[in-house]
């Protein structure tokens, strides 16, 4: 071989070596990047850990905060608002009643006929009406006039035949799912708007009175007899079906809970007298906070960038509005620090692009090749070419977020049971009769709990795990759909002057 040939061969060898080195380097880097993605998920999982020991600390913290919120106004992040509801429906309510539901995804008007015995509903009519952006941010008068005229049209359409005495004033249950300082069962002052509503001249006003005035103006002979929020409606409906129901929890876009408390435990209102000796307390538990909650850097940045920083801390870890967003934040960091989601950094940087129902659909994809995950990534996030193992890692992130949310909500529920002595922890003093715990029902409502079966399973499982096998069989979580509509109507029946 001549010198030139030798040089060429040597050159080829150098080139081959260089290519091989580049390939090995690429593989090592890519493995390292994959390793980085796995490490991020592992770190996140550890930070989200909810051992039963930690959950019990959350249970205790919830019970302590409930005590503090009942002891003094502003004594806790839990507002523990009075509702003046002292008697819950028991299935004997009778007649046709109306309800309005404002504060959920839709505004609704309902007409419901109760049979008078055996917890039976004879007819149930509903009309849904979107509330425009203009109404949500306009004036108090515009909003309540719109509600009253929608109700009037509904009554005129549905009334014939059912109402024998048309001139008698009709009673209305009004579910208004915003923080309200209640003045009586049928009146209350709006503390602040949430969920995108912002009607400045309504804050500090009695919303039932606003509605009564608007109804009078439209010539509708109707009056608010029960002003409640959606959790109270849910508790009422739960109790209508099952008198062992003592608390209600909503886990939908947001989260909240209420329960039946002894009036003598409501220390901040000395001398509060009710016929039953009890009163429903609206906890506003979305604002619960405890240092025992497993908080991650993703939760902190979500909170920092939210319009209500330092508020609704419990809700931001639990409810439907936020779960998809927490997942998105983790995926975004993974996209930035690894190459497992090719070219996805930009698309994953948009807050709230990953909505919770889509996240749930990915989590619940049980196809062996995670086809649904791939489809959702492509169709909704415009991210393609994600490998199967990366899709598996993504599902694991969804699982971590949902499991933590469900288990924290479970700890909250057991916290309420502990406060009212139904968790079995205090033996005979805790409502046990003849050594046996009392049967206890918690009504649960909300799209996240009802529509997301893995969330529901995790929650139910955690309640049983925290309570232990001796007490768990006595505690039942019961789905109670439409507490905010039907529940308000049954409360109108229970508090009707026509009863
Ligand atoms: P609202 O809270 O507005 O009264 P819902 O109780 O119906 O309404 O809850 C709706 C919320 O529940 C949605 O915003 C979504 O976050 C969540 N959700 C509804 N369906 C599902 C589902 N199938 N999987 C996961 N989350 C769901
Ligand atoms: Mg709702």
PDB file of N, CA, C and O and ligand atoms in Angstrom, residues 104-105 252-253 320-321 356-357 360 446-448 451-452, ligand 1:
ATOM      1  N   UNK A 104     -71.754  27.296  40.192  1.00  0.00           N
ATOM      2  CA  UNK A 104     -71.138  26.112  39.584  1.00  0.00           C
ATOM      3  C   UNK A 104     -70.798  26.444  38.145  1.00  0.00           C
ATOM      4  O   UNK A 104     -70.731  27.615  37.774  1.00  0.00           O
ATOM      5  N   UNK A 105     -70.587  25.401  37.348  1.00  0.00           N
ATOM      6  CA  UNK A 105     -70.224  25.637  35.956  1.00  0.00           C
ATOM      7  C   UNK A 105     -71.383  26.327  35.218  1.00  0.00           C
ATOM      8  O   UNK A 105     -71.163  27.194  34.386  1.00  0.00           O
ATOM      9  N   UNK A 252     -65.057  19.331  43.127  1.00  0.00           N
ATOM     10  CA  UNK A 252     -65.283  19.581  41.700  1.00  0.00           C
ATOM     11  C   UNK A 252     -64.211  20.534  41.226  1.00  0.00           C
ATOM     12  O   UNK A 252     -63.017  20.282  41.428  1.00  0.00           O
ATOM     13  N   UNK A 253     -64.639  21.633  40.630  1.00  0.00           N
ATOM     14  CA  UNK A 253     -63.677  22.655  40.209  1.00  0.00           C
ATOM     15  C   UNK A 253     -62.920  23.163  41.436  1.00  0.00           C
ATOM     16  O   UNK A 253     -61.704  23.334  41.409  1.00  0.00           O
ATOM     17  N   UNK A 320     -60.281  20.049  41.022  1.00  0.00           N
ATOM     18  CA  UNK A 320     -60.227  19.867  39.569  1.00  0.00           C
ATOM     19  C   UNK A 320     -59.614  21.040  38.830  1.00  0.00           C
ATOM     20  O   UNK A 320     -59.019  20.884  37.772  1.00  0.00           O
ATOM     21  N   UNK A 321     -59.736  22.211  39.392  1.00  0.00           N
ATOM     22  CA  UNK A 321     -59.156  23.371  38.725  1.00  0.00           C
ATOM     23  C   UNK A 321     -57.626  23.253  38.631  1.00  0.00           C
ATOM     24  O   UNK A 321     -57.018  23.781  37.709  1.00  0.00           O
ATOM     25  N   UNK A 356     -57.884  19.141  33.873  1.00  0.00           N
ATOM     26  CA  UNK A 356     -57.941  17.920  34.694  1.00  0.00           C
ATOM     27  C   UNK A 356     -58.665  16.743  34.023  1.00  0.00           C
ATOM     28  O   UNK A 356     -58.183  15.612  34.105  1.00  0.00           O
ATOM     29  N   UNK A 357     -59.806  16.941  33.350  1.00  0.00           N
ATOM     30  CA  UNK A 357     -60.438  15.772  32.702  1.00  0.00           C
ATOM     31  C   UNK A 357     -59.520  15.088  31.667  1.00  0.00           C
ATOM     32  O   UNK A 357     -59.540  13.865  31.539  1.00  0.00           O
ATOM     33  N   UNK A 360     -57.027  13.134  33.594  1.00  0.00           N
ATOM     34  CA  UNK A 360     -57.679  11.927  34.112  1.00  0.00           C
ATOM     35  C   UNK A 360     -57.781  10.873  33.005  1.00  0.00           C
ATOM     36  O   UNK A 360     -57.539   9.685  33.237  1.00  0.00           O
ATOM     37  N   UNK A 446     -69.463  16.401  43.293  1.00  0.00           N
ATOM     38  CA  UNK A 446     -68.466  17.129  42.520  1.00  0.00           C
ATOM     39  C   UNK A 446     -67.886  16.277  41.403  1.00  0.00           C
ATOM     40  O   UNK A 446     -67.687  15.079  41.561  1.00  0.00           O
ATOM     41  N   UNK A 447     -67.622  16.940  40.292  1.00  0.00           N
ATOM     42  CA  UNK A 447     -67.181  16.254  39.076  1.00  0.00           C
ATOM     43  C   UNK A 447     -65.915  15.434  39.262  1.00  0.00           C
ATOM     44  O   UNK A 447     -65.763  14.371  38.658  1.00  0.00           O
ATOM     45  N   UNK A 448     -65.007  15.909  40.107  1.00  0.00           N
ATOM     46  CA  UNK A 448     -63.743  15.184  40.256  1.00  0.00           C
ATOM     47  C   UNK A 448     -63.990  13.833  40.936  1.00  0.00           C
ATOM     48  O   UNK A 448     -63.485  12.799  40.500  1.00  0.00           O
ATOM     49  N   UNK A 451     -66.636  11.793  38.542  1.00  0.00           N
ATOM     50  CA  UNK A 451     -66.219  11.436  37.183  1.00  0.00           C
ATOM     51  C   UNK A 451     -64.858  10.761  37.076  1.00  0.00           C
ATOM     52  O   UNK A 451     -64.507  10.231  36.020  1.00  0.00           O
ATOM     53  N   UNK A 452     -64.070  10.782  38.127  1.00  0.00           N
ATOM     54  CA  UNK A 452     -62.674  10.323  38.020  1.00  0.00           C
ATOM     55  C   UNK A 452     -62.529   9.131  38.964  1.00  0.00           C
ATOM     56  O   UNK A 452     -62.263   9.289  40.157  1.00  0.00           O
TER      57      UNK A 452
HETATM   58  P1  LIG B   1     -68.595  22.695  39.602  1.00  0.00           P
HETATM   59  O1  LIG B   1     -67.447  22.451  40.522  1.00  0.00           O
HETATM   60  O2  LIG B   1     -68.325  23.780  38.638  1.00  0.00           O
HETATM   61  O3  LIG B   1     -69.908  22.807  40.315  1.00  0.00           O
HETATM   62  P2  LIG B   1     -68.517  19.930  38.936  1.00  0.00           P
HETATM   63  O4  LIG B   1     -68.783  19.514  40.319  1.00  0.00           O
HETATM   64  O5  LIG B   1     -69.245  19.215  37.852  1.00  0.00           O
HETATM   65  O6  LIG B   1     -68.767  21.438  38.666  1.00  0.00           O
HETATM   66  O7  LIG B   1     -66.971  19.746  38.706  1.00  0.00           O
HETATM   67  C1  LIG B   1     -66.402  20.050  37.483  1.00  0.00           C
HETATM   68  C2  LIG B   1     -64.912  19.867  37.596  1.00  0.00           C
HETATM   69  O8  LIG B   1     -64.615  18.515  37.949  1.00  0.00           O
HETATM   70  C3  LIG B   1     -64.213  20.135  36.292  1.00  0.00           C
HETATM   71  O9  LIG B   1     -63.730  21.452  36.281  1.00  0.00           O
HETATM   72  C4  LIG B   1     -63.070  19.156  36.293  1.00  0.00           C
HETATM   73  O10 LIG B   1     -61.955  19.753  36.878  1.00  0.00           O
HETATM   74  C5  LIG B   1     -63.526  18.046  37.192  1.00  0.00           C
HETATM   75  N1  LIG B   1     -63.986  16.893  36.419  1.00  0.00           N
HETATM   76  C6  LIG B   1     -65.192  16.696  35.864  1.00  0.00           C
HETATM   77  N2  LIG B   1     -65.247  15.501  35.248  1.00  0.00           N
HETATM   78  C7  LIG B   1     -64.052  14.935  35.411  1.00  0.00           C
HETATM   79  C8  LIG B   1     -63.471  13.698  35.007  1.00  0.00           C
HETATM   80  N3  LIG B   1     -64.130  12.809  34.297  1.00  0.00           N
HETATM   81  N4  LIG B   1     -62.222  13.463  35.374  1.00  0.00           N
HETATM   82  C9  LIG B   1     -61.528  14.356  36.097  1.00  0.00           C
HETATM   83  N5  LIG B   1     -62.001  15.525  36.479  1.00  0.00           N
HETATM   84  C10 LIG B   1     -63.246  15.820  36.155  1.00  0.00           C
END
